[in-house]
Short mmCIF file of C-alpha atoms in Angstrom, two decimals:
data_model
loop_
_atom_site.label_atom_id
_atom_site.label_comp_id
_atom_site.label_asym_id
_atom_site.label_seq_id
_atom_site.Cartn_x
_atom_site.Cartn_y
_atom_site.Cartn_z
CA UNK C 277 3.45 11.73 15.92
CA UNK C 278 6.26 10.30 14.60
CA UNK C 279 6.00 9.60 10.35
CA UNK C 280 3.33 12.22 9.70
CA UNK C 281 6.29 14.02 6.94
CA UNK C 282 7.02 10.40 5.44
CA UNK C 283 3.45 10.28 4.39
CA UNK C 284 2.00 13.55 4.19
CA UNK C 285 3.29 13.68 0.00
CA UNK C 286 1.54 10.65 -0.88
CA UNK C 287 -0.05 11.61 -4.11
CA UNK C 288 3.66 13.19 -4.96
CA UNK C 289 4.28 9.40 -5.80
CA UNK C 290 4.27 8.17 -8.59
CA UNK C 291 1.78 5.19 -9.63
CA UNK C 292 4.19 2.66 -10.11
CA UNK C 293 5.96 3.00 -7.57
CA UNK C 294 3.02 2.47 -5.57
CA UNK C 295 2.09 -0.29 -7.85
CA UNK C 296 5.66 -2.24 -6.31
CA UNK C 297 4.70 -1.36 -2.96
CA UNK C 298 1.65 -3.04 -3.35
CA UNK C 299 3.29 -5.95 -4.94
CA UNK C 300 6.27 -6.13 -1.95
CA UNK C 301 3.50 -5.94 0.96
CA UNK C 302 0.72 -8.10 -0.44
CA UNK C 303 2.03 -10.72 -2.96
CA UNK C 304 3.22 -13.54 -1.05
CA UNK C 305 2.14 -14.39 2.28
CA UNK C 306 5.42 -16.15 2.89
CA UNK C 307 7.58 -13.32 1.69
CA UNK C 308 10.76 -12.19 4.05
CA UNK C 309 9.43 -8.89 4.29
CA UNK C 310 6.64 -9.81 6.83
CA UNK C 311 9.51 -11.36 9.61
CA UNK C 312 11.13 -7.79 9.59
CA UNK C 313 7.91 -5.55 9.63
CA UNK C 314 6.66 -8.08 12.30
CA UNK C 315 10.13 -6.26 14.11
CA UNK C 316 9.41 -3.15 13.22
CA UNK C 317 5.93 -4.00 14.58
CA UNK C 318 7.35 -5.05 18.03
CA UNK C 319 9.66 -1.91 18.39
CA UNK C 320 7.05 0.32 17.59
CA UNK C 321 5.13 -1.14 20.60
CA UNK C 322 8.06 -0.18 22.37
CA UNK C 323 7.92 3.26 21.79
CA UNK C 324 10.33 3.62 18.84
CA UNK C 325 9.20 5.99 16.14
CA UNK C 326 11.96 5.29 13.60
CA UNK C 327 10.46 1.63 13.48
CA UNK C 328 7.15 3.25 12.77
CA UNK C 329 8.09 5.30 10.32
CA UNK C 330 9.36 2.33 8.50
CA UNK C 331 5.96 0.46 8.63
CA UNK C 332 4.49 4.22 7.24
CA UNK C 333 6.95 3.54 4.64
CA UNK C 334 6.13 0.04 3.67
CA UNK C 335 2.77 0.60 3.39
CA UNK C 336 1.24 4.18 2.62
CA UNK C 337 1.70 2.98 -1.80
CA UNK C 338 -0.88 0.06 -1.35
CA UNK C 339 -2.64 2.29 1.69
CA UNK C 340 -3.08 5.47 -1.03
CA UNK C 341 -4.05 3.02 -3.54
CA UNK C 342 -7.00 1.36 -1.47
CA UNK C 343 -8.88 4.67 -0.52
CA UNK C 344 -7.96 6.60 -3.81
CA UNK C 345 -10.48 3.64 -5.82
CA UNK C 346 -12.47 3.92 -2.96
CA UNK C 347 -12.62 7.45 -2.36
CA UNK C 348 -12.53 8.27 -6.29
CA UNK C 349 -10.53 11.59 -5.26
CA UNK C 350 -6.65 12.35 -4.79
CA UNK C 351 -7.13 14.81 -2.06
CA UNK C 352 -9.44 12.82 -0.54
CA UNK C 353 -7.47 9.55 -0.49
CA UNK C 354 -4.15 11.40 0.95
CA UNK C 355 -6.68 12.39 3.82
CA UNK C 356 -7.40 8.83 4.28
CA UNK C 357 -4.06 8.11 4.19
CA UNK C 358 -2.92 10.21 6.71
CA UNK C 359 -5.67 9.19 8.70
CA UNK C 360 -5.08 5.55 8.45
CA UNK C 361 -1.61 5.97 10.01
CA UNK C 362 -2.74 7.86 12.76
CA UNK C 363 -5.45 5.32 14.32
CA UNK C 364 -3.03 2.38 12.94
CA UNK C 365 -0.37 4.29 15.51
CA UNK C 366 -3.18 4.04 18.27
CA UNK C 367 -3.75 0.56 17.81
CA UNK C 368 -0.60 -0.51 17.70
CA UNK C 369 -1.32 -2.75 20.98
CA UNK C 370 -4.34 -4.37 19.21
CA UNK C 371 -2.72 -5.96 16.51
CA UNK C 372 -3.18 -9.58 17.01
CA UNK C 373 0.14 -11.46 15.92
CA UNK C 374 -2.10 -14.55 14.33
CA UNK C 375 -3.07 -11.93 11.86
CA UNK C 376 -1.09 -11.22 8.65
CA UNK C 377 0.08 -7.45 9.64
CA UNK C 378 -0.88 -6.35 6.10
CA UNK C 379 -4.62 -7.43 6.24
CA UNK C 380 -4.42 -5.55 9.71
CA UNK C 381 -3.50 -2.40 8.11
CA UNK C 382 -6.24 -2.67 5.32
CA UNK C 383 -8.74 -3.51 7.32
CA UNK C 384 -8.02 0.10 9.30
CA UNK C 385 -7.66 2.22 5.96
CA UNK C 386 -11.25 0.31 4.17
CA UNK C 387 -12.85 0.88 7.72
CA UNK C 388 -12.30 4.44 7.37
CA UNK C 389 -13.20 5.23 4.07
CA UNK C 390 -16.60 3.04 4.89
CA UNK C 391 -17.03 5.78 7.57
CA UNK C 392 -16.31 8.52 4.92
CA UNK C 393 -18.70 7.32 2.31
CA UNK C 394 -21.53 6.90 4.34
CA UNK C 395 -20.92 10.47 5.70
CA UNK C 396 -21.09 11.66 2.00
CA UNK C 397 -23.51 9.13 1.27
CA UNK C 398 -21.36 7.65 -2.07
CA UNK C 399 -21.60 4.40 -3.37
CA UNK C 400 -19.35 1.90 -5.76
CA UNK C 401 -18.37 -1.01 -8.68
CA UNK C 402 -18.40 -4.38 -10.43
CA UNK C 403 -17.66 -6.28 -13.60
CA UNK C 404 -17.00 -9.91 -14.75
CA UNK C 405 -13.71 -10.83 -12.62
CA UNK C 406 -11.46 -11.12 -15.91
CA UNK C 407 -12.86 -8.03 -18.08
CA UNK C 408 -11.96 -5.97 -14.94
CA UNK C 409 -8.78 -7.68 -14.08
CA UNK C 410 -7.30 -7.66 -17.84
CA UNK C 411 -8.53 -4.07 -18.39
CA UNK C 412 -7.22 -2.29 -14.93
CA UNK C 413 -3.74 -4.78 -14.80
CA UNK C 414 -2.52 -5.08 -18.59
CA UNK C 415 0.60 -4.41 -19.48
CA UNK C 416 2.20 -1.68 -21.75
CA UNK C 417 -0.26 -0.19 -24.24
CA UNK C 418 0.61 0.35 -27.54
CA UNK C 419 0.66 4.67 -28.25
CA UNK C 420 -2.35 4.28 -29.97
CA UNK C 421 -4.58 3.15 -27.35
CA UNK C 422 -3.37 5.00 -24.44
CA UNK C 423 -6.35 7.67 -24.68
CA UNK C 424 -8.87 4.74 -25.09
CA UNK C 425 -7.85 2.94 -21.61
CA UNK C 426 -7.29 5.69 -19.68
CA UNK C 427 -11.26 6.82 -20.79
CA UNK C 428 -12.11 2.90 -20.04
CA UNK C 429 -9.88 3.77 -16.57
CA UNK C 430 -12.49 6.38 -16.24
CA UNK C 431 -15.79 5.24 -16.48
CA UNK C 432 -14.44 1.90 -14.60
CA UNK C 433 -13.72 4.10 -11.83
CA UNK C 434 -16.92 6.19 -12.27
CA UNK C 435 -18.86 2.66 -11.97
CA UNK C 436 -16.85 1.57 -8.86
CA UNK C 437 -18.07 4.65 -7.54
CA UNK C 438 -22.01 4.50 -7.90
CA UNK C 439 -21.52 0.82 -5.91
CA UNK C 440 -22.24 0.92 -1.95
CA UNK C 441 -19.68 0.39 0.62
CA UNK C 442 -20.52 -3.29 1.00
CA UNK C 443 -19.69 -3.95 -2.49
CA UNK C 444 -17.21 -1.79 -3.06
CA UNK C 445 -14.64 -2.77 -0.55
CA UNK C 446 -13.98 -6.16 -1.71
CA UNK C 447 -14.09 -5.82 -5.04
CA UNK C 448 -10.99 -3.23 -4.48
CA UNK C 449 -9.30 -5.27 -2.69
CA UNK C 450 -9.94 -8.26 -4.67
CA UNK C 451 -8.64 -6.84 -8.11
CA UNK C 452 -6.71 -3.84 -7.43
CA UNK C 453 -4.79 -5.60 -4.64
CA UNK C 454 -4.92 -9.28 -5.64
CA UNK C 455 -5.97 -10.17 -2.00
CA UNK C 456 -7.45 -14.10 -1.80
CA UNK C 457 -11.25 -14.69 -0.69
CA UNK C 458 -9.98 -15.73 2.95
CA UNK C 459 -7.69 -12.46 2.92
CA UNK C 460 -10.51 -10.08 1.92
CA UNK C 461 -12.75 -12.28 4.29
CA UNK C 462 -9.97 -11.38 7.61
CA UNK C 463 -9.69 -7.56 6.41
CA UNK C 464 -13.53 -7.06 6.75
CA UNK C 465 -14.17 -9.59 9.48
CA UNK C 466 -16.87 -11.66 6.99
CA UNK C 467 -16.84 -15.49 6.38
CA UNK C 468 -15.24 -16.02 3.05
CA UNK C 469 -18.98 -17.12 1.68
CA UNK C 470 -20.36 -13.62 2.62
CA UNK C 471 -17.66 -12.10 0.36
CA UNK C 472 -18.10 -14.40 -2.41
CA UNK C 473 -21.63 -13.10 -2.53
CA UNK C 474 -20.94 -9.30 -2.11
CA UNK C 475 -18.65 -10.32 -5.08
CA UNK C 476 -20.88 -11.60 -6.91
CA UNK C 477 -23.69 -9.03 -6.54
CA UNK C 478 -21.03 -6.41 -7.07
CA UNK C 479 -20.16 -8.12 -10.52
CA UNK C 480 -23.97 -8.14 -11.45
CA UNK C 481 -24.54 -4.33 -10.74
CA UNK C 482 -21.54 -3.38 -12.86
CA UNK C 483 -22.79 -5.61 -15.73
CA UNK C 484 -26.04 -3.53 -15.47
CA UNK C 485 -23.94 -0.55 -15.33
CA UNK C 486 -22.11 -1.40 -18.43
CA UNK C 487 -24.90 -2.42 -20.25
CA UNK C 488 -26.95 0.52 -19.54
CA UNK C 489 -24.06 2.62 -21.18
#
């Protein structure tokens, strides 16, 4: 299967890079980008590997980043990874052009790390929507207070991970991949009300968590 060496390093990345993959796939809807993966798309259809191996490209930074927060492990999430690529090259005929492509992709990846965590039976997290967004996305910290976000990185994670599934997955993709209510809403197939309210539950059992500290 054509692609499996362009994404079998993943964790060999480093963060920020994936962090401007994430922002070139999944910022704006409108972006140029989407016209020539929707080619890409097309020829890969057709048989042409070199196309795929572009969309493995394009995508396998925010990909990595999705199952590593929901996974909670490296190894784990470059399993995922790998895996997401796979079934996303067996589906290529079932992607629905209506769709945006990235949501399509996403929706693959979270489905299989669902299926993961239920096999291991592991659950997830939740805060306010700005504590969580200004802690995990701030900008250059000053020397002194690297150690105390990357322990707040930490036990942020370690909260994400004592959430379930049905929580967990859009409150990943909500603020470590900026995706809007109606894009979260078309990567898990839910009205955009039902993921308002798994947001909102998810919040209140990581402001439990947190206080319980």
């Amino acid at each position: 299967l054509c692609g499996t060496h362009t994404y079998g390093k993943v964790s060999g990345w480093r963060r920020r890079k994936c962090k401007q993959a994430d922002r070139a796939v999944l910022s704006d809807p409108g972006e140029r980008v989407d016209d020539q993966e929707l080619i890409w798309l097309e020829q890969a259809q057709g048989g042409n590997r070199q196309a795929f191996a572009r969309l493995v490209e394009a995508y396998q930074g925010p990909v990595y980043n999705l199952a590593y927060r929901m996974l909670g492990n490296a190894a784990e999430a470059e399993d995922a990874t790998q895996e997401t690529f796979v079934r996303m090259y067996t589906k290529l005929h079932t992607f629905q052009p209506d769709k945006k492509l990235s949501s399509w992709v996403l929706s693959i990846a979270s489905h299989y790390c669902i299926d993961r965590l239920r096999r291991r039976r592991g659950e997830f997290l939740s805060l306010d929507e700005e504590p969580v967004a200004n802690t995990l996305r701030s900008g250059q910290p000053d020397p002194q207070e690297v150690a105390v976000r990357q322990e707040t990185r930490d036990r942020v994670q370690a909260m994400v991970e004592t959430l379930t599934p049905v929580y967990r997955v859009p409150l990943v993709l909500r603020y470590w991949h900026d995706l809007s209510y109606g894009e979260i809403a078309e990567v898990l197939g839910l009205s955009v009300q039902a993921v308002k309210s798994r947001l909102h539950r998810a919040r209140l059992q990581m402001a439990e968590r947190a206080g319980a500290e």
